[in-house]
mmCIF file of C-alpha atoms in Angstrom:
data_model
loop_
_atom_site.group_PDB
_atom_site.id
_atom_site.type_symbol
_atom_site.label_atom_id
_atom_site.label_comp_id
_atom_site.label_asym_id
_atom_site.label_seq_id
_atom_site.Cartn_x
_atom_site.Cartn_y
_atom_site.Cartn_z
ATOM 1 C CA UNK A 243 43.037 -17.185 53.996
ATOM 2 C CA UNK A 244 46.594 -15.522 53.770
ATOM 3 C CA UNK A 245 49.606 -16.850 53.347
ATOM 4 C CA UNK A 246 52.328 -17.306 55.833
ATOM 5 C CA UNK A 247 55.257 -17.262 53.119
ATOM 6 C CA UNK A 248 56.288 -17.728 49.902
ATOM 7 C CA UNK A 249 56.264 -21.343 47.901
ATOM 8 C CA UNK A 250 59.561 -23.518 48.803
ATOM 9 C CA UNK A 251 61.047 -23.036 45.215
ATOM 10 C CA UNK A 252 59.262 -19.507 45.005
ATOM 11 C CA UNK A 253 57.604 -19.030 41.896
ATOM 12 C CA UNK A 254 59.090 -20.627 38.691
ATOM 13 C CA UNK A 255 59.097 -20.145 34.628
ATOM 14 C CA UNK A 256 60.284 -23.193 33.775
ATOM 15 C CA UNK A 257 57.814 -25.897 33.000
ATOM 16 C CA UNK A 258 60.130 -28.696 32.820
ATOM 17 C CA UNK A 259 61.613 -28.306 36.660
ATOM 18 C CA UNK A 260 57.574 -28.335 37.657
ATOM 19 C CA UNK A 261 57.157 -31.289 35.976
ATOM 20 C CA UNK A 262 60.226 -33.028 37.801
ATOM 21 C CA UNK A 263 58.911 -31.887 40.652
ATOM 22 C CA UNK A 264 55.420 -33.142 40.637
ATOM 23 C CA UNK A 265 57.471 -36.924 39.428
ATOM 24 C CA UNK A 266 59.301 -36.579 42.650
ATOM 25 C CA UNK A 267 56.425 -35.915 44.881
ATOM 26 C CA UNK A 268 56.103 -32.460 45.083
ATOM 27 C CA UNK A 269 53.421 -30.231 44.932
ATOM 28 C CA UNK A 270 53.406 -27.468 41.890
ATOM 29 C CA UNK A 271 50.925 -25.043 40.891
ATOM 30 C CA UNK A 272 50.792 -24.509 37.390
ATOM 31 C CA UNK A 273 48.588 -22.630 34.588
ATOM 32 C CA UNK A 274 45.915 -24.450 32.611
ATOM 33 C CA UNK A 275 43.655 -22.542 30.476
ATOM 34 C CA UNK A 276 40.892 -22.456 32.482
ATOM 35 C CA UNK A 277 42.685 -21.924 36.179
ATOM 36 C CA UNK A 278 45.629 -22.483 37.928
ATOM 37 C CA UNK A 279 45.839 -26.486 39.036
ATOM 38 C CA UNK A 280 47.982 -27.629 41.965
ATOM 39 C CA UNK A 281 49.618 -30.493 40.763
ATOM 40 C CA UNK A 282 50.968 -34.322 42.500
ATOM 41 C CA UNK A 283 51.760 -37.374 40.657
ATOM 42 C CA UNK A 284 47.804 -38.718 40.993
ATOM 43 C CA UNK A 285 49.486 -42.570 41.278
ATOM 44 C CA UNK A 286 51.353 -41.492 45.103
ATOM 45 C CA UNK A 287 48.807 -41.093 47.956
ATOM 46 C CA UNK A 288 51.368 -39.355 50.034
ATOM 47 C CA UNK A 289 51.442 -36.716 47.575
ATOM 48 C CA UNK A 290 47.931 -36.197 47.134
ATOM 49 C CA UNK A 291 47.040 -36.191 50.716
ATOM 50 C CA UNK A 292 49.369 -33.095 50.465
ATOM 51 C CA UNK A 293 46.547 -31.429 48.548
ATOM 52 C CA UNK A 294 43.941 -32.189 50.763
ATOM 53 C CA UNK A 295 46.081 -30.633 53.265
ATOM 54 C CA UNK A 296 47.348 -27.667 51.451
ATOM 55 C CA UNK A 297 43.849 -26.995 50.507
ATOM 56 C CA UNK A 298 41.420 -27.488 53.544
ATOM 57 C CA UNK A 299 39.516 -29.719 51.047
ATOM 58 C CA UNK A 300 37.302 -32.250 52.264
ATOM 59 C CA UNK A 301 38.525 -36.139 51.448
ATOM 60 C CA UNK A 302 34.864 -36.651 50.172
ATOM 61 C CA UNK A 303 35.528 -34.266 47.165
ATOM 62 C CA UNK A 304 37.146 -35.846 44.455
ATOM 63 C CA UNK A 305 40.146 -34.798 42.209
ATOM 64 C CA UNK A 306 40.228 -34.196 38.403
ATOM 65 C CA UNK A 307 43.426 -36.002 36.879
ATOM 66 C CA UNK A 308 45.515 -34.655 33.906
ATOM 67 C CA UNK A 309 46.927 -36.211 31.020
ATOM 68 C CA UNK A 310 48.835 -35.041 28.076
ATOM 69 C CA UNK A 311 46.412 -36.770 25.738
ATOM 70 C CA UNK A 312 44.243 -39.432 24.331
ATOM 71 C CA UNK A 313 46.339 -42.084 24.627
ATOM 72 C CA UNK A 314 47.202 -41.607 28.381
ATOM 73 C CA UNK A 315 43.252 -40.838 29.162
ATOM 74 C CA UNK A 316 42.525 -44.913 28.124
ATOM 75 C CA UNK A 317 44.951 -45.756 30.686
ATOM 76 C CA UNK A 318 43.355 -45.134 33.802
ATOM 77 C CA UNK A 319 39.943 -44.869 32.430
ATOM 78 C CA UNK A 320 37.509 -46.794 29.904
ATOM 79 C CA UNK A 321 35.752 -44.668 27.354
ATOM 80 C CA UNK A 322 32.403 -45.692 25.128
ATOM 81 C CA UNK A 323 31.722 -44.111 21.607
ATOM 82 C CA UNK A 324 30.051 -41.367 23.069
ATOM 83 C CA UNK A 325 33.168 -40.467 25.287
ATOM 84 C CA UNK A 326 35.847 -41.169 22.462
ATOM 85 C CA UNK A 327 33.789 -38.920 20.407
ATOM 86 C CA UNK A 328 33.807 -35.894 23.158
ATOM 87 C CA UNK A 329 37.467 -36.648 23.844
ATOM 88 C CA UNK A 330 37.926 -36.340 19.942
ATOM 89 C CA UNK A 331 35.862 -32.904 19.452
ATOM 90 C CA UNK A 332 36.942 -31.139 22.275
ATOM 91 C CA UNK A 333 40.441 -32.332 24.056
ATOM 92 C CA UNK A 334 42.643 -30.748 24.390
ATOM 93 C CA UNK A 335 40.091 -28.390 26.160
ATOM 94 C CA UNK A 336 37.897 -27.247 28.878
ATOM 95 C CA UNK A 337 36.248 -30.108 28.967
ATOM 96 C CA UNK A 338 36.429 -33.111 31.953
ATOM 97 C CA UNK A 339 34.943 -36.608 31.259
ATOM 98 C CA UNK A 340 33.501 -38.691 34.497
ATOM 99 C CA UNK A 341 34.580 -42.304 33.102
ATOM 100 C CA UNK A 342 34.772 -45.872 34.457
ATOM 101 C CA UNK A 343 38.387 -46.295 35.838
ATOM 102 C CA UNK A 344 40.637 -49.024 33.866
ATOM 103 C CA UNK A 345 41.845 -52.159 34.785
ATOM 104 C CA UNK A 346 45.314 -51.118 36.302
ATOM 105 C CA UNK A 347 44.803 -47.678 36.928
ATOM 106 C CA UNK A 348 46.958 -47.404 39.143
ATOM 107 C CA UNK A 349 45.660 -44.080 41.019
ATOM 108 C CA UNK A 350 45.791 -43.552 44.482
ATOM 109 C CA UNK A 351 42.304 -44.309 46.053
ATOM 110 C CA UNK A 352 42.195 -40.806 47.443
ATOM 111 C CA UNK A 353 42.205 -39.267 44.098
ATOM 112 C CA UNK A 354 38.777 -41.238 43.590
ATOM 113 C CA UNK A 355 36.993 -39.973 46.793
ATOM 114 C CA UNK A 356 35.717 -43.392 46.758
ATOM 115 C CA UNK A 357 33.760 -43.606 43.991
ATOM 116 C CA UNK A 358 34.433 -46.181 40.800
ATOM 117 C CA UNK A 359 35.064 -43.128 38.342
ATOM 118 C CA UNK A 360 37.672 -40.934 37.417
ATOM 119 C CA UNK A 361 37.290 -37.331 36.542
ATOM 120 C CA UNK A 362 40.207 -37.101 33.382
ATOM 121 C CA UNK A 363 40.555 -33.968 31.537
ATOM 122 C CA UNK A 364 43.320 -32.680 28.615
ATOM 123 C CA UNK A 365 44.041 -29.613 29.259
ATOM 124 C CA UNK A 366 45.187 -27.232 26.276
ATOM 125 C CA UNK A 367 47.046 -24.582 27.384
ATOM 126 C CA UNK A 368 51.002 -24.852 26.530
ATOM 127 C CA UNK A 369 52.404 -24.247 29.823
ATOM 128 C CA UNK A 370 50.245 -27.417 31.230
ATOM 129 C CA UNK A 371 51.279 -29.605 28.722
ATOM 130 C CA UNK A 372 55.151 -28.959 29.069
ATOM 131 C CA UNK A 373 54.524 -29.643 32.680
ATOM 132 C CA UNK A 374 52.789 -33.465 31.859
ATOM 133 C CA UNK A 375 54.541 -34.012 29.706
ATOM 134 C CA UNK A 376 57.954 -33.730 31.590
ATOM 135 C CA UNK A 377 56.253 -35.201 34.631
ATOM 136 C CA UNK A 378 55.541 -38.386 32.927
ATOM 137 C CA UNK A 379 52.377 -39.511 34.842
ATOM 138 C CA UNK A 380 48.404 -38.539 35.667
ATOM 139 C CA UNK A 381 48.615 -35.589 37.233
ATOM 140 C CA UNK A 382 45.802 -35.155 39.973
ATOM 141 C CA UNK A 383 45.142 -30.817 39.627
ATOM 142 C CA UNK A 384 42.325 -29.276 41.572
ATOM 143 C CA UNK A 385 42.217 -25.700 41.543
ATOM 144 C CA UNK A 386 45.371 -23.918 43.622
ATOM 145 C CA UNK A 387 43.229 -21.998 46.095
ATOM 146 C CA UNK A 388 41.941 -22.682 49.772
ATOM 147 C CA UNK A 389 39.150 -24.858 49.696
ATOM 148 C CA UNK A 390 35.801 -23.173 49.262
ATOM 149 C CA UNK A 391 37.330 -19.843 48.108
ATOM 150 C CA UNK A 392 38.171 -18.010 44.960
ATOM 151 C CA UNK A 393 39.960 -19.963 42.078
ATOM 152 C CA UNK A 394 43.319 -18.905 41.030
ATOM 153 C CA UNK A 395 43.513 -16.821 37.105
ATOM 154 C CA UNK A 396 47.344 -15.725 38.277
ATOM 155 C CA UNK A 397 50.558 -16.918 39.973
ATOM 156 C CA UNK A 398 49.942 -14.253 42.418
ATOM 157 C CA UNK A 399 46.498 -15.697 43.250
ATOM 158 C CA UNK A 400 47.699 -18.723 43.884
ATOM 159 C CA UNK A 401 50.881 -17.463 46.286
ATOM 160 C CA UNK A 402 48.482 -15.146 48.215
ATOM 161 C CA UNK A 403 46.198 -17.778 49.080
ATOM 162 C CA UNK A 404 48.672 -21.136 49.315
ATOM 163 C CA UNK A 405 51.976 -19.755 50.003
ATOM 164 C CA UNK A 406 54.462 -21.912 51.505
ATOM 165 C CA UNK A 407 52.149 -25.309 51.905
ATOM 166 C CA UNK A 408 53.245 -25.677 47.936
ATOM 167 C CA UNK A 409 56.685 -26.671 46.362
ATOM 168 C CA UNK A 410 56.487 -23.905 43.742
ATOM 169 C CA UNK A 411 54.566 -22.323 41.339
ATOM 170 C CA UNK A 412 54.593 -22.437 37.203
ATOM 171 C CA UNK A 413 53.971 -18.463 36.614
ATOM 172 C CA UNK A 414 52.503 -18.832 33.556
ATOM 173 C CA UNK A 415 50.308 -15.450 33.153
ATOM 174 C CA UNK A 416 46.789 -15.129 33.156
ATOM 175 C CA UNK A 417 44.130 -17.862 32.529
ATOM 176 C CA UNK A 418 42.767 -17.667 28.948
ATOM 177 C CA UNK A 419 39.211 -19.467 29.848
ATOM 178 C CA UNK A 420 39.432 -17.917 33.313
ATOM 179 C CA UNK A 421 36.817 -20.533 34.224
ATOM 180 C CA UNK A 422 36.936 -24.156 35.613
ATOM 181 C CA UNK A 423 36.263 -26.784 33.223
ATOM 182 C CA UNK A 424 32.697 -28.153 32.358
ATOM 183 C CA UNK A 425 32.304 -31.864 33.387
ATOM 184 C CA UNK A 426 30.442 -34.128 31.909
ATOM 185 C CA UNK A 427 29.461 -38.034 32.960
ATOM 186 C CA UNK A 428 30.037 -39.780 29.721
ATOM 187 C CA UNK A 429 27.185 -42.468 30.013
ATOM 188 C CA UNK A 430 24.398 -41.336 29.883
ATOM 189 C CA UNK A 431 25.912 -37.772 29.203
ATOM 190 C CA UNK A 432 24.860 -35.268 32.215
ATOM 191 C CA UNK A 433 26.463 -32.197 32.919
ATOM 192 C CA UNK A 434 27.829 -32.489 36.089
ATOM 193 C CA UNK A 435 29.476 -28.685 36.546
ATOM 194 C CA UNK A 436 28.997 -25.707 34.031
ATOM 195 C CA UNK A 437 32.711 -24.412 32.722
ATOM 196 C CA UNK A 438 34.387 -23.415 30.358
ATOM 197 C CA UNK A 439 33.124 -25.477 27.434
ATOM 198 C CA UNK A 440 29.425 -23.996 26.732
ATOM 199 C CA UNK A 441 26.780 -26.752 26.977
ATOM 200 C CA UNK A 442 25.019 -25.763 23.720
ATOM 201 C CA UNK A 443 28.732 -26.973 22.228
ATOM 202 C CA UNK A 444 27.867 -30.616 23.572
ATOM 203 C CA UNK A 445 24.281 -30.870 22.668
ATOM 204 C CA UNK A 446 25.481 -29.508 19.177
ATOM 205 C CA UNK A 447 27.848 -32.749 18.866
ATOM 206 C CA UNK A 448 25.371 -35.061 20.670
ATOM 207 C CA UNK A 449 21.972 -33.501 18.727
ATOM 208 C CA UNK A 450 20.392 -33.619 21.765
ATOM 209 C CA UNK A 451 19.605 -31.392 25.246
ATOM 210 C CA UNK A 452 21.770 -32.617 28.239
ATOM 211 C CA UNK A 453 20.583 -33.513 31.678
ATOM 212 C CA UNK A 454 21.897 -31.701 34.311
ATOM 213 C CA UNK A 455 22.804 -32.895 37.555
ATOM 214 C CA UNK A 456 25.476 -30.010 38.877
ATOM 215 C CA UNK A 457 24.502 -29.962 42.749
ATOM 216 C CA UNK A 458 23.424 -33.539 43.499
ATOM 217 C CA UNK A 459 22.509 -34.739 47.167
ATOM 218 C CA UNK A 460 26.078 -36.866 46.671
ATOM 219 C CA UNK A 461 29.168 -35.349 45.140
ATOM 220 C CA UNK A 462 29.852 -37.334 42.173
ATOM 221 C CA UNK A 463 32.270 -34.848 40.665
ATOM 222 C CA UNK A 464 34.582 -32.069 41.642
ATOM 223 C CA UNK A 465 32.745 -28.141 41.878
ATOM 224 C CA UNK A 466 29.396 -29.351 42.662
ATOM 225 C CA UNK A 467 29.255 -28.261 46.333
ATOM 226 C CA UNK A 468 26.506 -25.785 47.329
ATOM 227 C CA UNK A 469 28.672 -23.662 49.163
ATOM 228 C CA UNK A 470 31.872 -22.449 46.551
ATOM 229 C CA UNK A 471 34.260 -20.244 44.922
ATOM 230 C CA UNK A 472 33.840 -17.422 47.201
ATOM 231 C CA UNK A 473 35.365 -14.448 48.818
ATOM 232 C CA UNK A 474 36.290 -13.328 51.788
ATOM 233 C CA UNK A 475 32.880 -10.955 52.188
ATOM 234 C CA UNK A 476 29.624 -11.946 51.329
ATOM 235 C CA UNK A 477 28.194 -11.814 47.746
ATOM 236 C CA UNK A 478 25.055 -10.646 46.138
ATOM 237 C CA UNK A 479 24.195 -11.747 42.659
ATOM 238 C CA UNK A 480 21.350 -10.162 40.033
ATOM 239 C CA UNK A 481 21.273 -7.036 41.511
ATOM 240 C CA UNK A 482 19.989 -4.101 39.754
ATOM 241 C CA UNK A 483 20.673 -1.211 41.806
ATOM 242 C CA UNK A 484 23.527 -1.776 43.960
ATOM 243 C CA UNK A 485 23.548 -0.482 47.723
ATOM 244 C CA UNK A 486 25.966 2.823 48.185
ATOM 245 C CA UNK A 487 28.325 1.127 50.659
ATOM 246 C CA UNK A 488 29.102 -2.229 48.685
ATOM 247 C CA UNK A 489 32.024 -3.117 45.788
ATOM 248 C CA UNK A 490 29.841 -2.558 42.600
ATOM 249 C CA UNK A 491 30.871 -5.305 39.987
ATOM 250 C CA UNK A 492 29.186 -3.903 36.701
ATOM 251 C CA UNK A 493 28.410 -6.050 33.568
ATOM 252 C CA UNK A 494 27.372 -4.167 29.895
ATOM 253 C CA UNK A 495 25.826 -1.133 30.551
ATOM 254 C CA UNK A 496 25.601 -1.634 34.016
ATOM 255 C CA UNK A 497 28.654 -0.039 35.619
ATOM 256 C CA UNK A 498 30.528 -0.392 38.872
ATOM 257 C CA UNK A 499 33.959 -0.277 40.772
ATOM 258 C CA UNK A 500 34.753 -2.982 38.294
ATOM 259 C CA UNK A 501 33.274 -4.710 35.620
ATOM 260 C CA UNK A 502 33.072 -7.968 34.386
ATOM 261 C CA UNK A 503 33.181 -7.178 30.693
ATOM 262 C CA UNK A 504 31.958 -3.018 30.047
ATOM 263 C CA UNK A 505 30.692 -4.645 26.077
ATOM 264 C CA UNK A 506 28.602 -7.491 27.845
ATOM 265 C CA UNK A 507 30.116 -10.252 26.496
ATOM 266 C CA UNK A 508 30.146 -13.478 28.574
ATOM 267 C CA UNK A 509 32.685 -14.875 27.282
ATOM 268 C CA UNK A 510 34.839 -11.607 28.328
ATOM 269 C CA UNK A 511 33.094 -12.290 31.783
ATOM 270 C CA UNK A 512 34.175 -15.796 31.857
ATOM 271 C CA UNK A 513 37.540 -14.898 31.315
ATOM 272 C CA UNK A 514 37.785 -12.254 33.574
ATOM 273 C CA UNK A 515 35.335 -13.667 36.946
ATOM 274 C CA UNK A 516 37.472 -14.908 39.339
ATOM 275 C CA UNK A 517 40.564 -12.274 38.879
ATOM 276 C CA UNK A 518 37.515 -9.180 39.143
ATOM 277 C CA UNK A 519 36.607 -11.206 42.395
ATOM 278 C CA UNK A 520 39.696 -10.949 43.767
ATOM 279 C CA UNK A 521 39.903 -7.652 43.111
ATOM 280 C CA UNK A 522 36.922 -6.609 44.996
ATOM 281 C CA UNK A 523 37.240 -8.778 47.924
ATOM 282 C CA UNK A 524 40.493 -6.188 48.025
ATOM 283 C CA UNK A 525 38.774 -3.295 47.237
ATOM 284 C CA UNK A 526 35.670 -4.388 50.197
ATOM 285 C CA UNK A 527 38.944 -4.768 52.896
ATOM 286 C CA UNK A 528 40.417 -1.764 52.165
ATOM 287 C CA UNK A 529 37.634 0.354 52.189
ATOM 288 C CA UNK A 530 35.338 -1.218 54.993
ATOM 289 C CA UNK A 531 32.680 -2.556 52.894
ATOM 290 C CA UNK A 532 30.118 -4.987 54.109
ATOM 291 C CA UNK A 533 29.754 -6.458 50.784
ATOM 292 C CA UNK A 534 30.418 -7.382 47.082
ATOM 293 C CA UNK A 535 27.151 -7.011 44.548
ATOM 294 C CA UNK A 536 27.250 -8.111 41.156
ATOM 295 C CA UNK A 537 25.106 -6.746 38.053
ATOM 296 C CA UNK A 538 22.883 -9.440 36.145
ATOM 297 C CA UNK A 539 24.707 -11.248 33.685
ATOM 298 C CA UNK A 540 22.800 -13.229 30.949
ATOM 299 C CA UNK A 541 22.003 -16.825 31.348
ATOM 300 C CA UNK A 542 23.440 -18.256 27.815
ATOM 301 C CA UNK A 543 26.843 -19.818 26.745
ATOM 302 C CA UNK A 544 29.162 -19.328 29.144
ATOM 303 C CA UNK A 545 26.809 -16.539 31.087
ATOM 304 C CA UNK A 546 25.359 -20.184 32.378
ATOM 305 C CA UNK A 547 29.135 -20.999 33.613
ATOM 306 C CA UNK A 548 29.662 -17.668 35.104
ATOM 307 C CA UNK A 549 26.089 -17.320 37.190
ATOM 308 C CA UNK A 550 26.737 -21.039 38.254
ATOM 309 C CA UNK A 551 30.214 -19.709 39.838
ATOM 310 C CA UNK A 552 28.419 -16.736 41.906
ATOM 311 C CA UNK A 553 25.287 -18.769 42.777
ATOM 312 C CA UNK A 554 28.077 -20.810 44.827
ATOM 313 C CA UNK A 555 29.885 -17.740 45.910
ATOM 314 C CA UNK A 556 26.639 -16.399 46.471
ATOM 315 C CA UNK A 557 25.507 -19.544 49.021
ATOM 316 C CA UNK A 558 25.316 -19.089 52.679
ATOM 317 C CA UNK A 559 29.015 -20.500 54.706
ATOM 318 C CA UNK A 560 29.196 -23.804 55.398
#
């Protein structure tokens, strides 16, 4: 979906004005770790319908809110031992917790998507905590990108897809995780979406396999819709020999136009998915092509993360 300008404030470096601005009721894009968020006070429905909106998402979806830390997580939402211990091991992280909401929350309903939860998560990255902590309230962040197509690594991602339906954008440089952040339903744990936190981390803490629930009949947390994170032209996953006239994205010693990580590592891939996708989708306008085909990439760690990303992208079009 392109743009038809350039965000209101244009594109920022200072993560104190984007917090201000989110606090006022604007609507910032700004860097996390794992992808770029686009950010409204989560307590002002006004504001958050403005997400809905800028995205195309649908109001049955839900939001994941931000918080600086601990501290503010226990105020909108109620966490058990298990969840205080995942909070403790891996925020500030890739990681988002599906808890009971609080007494007093105080978030607008549309944040909830009505359900009784709340999707929290503490994100690490530097940029993202200047930016809550100078906003001063639960920030509701999904990813910055039309709904339904690739997430956001860059500023320029995020300007070339959103352009002027945001206030401004936090230009932050590139995504470190490069992947959207696992999330996990605290009681009984069940991973809800594959991210950026590998699952064999979690059963490691909990000493025991998780569940997985990640495209339920009912949404019951944000990324688990069939249909997802994908490009402009249609996208083939696992294939072996790739087809003369499509974008070739290689992995290891399988080599293409571009590759996801040319020393097979998947945490290189992770990193580097959703930036390689939108180079592609490019490279298939420019030259014509009727596709994008991707090389196999290994189902372990964060391999699980990454195939879970292009099975979506991979889905047939709502």
């Amino acid at each position: 979906m392109a743009a038809t300008g350039t965000p209101r404030h244009g594109t920022i470096r200072d993560a104190a004005l984007a917090g201000r601005l989110i606090a006022r009721g604007g609507l910032v894009a700004f860097p996390t770790e794992t992808v770029y968020g686009l950010g409204a006070d989560a307590r002002d429905g006004r504001a958050v319908a403005r997400i809905y909106e800028a995205k195309g998402r649908p109001a049955f979806n839900p939001l994941i809110v931000h918080v600086a830390d601990l501290a503010a997580a226990r105020r909108i939402a109620r966490l058990d031992a298990v969840a205080e211990r995942l909070a403790e091991a891996f925020w500030p992280g890739p990681l988002t917790l599906v808890l009971p909401l609080a007494e007093g929350h105080g978030l607008a309903s549309l944040v909830l998507a009505g359900l009784d939860t709340v999707a929290v998560r503490v994100p690490a990255a530097a940029p993202a905590q200047a930016v809550l902590r100078a906003a001063g309230v639960p920030v509701a962040a999904p990813s910055a990108n039309p709904s339904g197509r690739l997430s956001p690594t860059r500023a320029e991602h995020v300007v070339a897809g959103l352009g002027d339906r945001v206030d401004a954008v936090l230009d932050g440089g590139a995504c470190a995780v490069g992947l959207e952040s696992t999330i996990l339903r605290a009681d009984p744990p069940t991973l809800l979406r594959e991210g950026g936190l590998a699952a064999e981390r979690i059963e490691a803490l909990l000493g025991r396999p998780l569940p997985r629930d990640v495209t339920p009949g009912r949404v019951a947390a944000p990324g688990q819709l069939a249909s997802h994170y994908a490009p402009a032209r249609p996208l083939a996953m696992d294939v072996a020999t790739f087809a003369p006239d499509a974008v070739r994205i290689g992995f290891g010693a399988a080599r293409g136009d571009l590759s996801l990580s040319p020393a097979g590592d998947v945490a290189e891939a992770a990193a580097s998915l959703f930036d390689v996708l939108h180079r592609a989708d490019a490279l298939a306008g420019a030259r014509g092509a009727s596709r994008i085909e991707v090389a196999p990439v290994p189902e372990r760690g964060l391999g699980r993360a990454v195939n879970d990303r292009l099975r979506r992208a991979a889905a047939p079009r709502a």
